[in-house]
Amino acid sequence: MKRIFIDPAKCGGCKNCSVACMEAHRRDGGQGVYTLDLTDPENVSRNRIIADGLGGYKPIFCRHCDIPDCAGACMSGALYKNMENGLVEYDEDKCAACYMCVMSCRYGVPAISPDRKRMIKCDFCVHLEEGPACVRACPKKAIEVREV
């Protein structure tokens, strides 16, 4: 199984990972960050970088937990742990938009979509052959994929 690991000490707060995530999941069908409308609420990053108040940054990424609180709280079965690949996966069609996942995640990862009809969290960019966009976009190599 593979997981994303982040070294907060290396994070410079550039948010390249967030923009790469937005590009990888854009709903308008466009391609390339140069055509990505950063003001469009539909272009949402599945990760967040926040200032820690001490001059550093705190990357907030899904940890695809072994025992995910978000999936345990999901009453509709929209969030579930895929035991084959180790990812916490999401079926938007099953989502009841109750946001119990948002309230239950101890890391504050799941977010409410701008249209308030679904939740948003990392999907490990399974649709991209080259893997998670955030990892490739980090200039400081603070984000990496490792086997666990």
Phi, psi and omega in degrees: 000147180246147177221157174270132176239142182235135174256099183302333180295334179272343184292126179261002178075020184288336180067020173301324180296321180291318179293320178297323177295316178300317179296318183293336185242015182298145184260356184271359177083354180286171179222142177096140182292338182289338178255003180283123178275102182289346179268352179284119181298342178286339178270091186245136176280147177266005174227164180220147174239121180238148177291138182271359180084357182241016181093000178245191183226151180243105177285131178249106181231151176294135181262358181045057187308151176296318175237089187283122177298323182298315180291324178296331181271350185283110184284340184263351183081013180290329176254132181206155178272120176274109185288342180285317182251354177081004182269150170271113186255162187227130175249100184302327181294335180268349187293130179265002181054041177272338177065024173297328178297319180297318181285336187267336184292121181290346181258355177072033186275303183301142181231158177275134180293156180303327180276358178061025181251356181203174174251165182229130174205167181301135175246014178063018181049045181299340179280351180256125181301324184276002176093189186303127182297325182298322181295313181293333185274346185284113182289340182260003180057037178281343182243132178214159175257132179229152171283138176238000000 
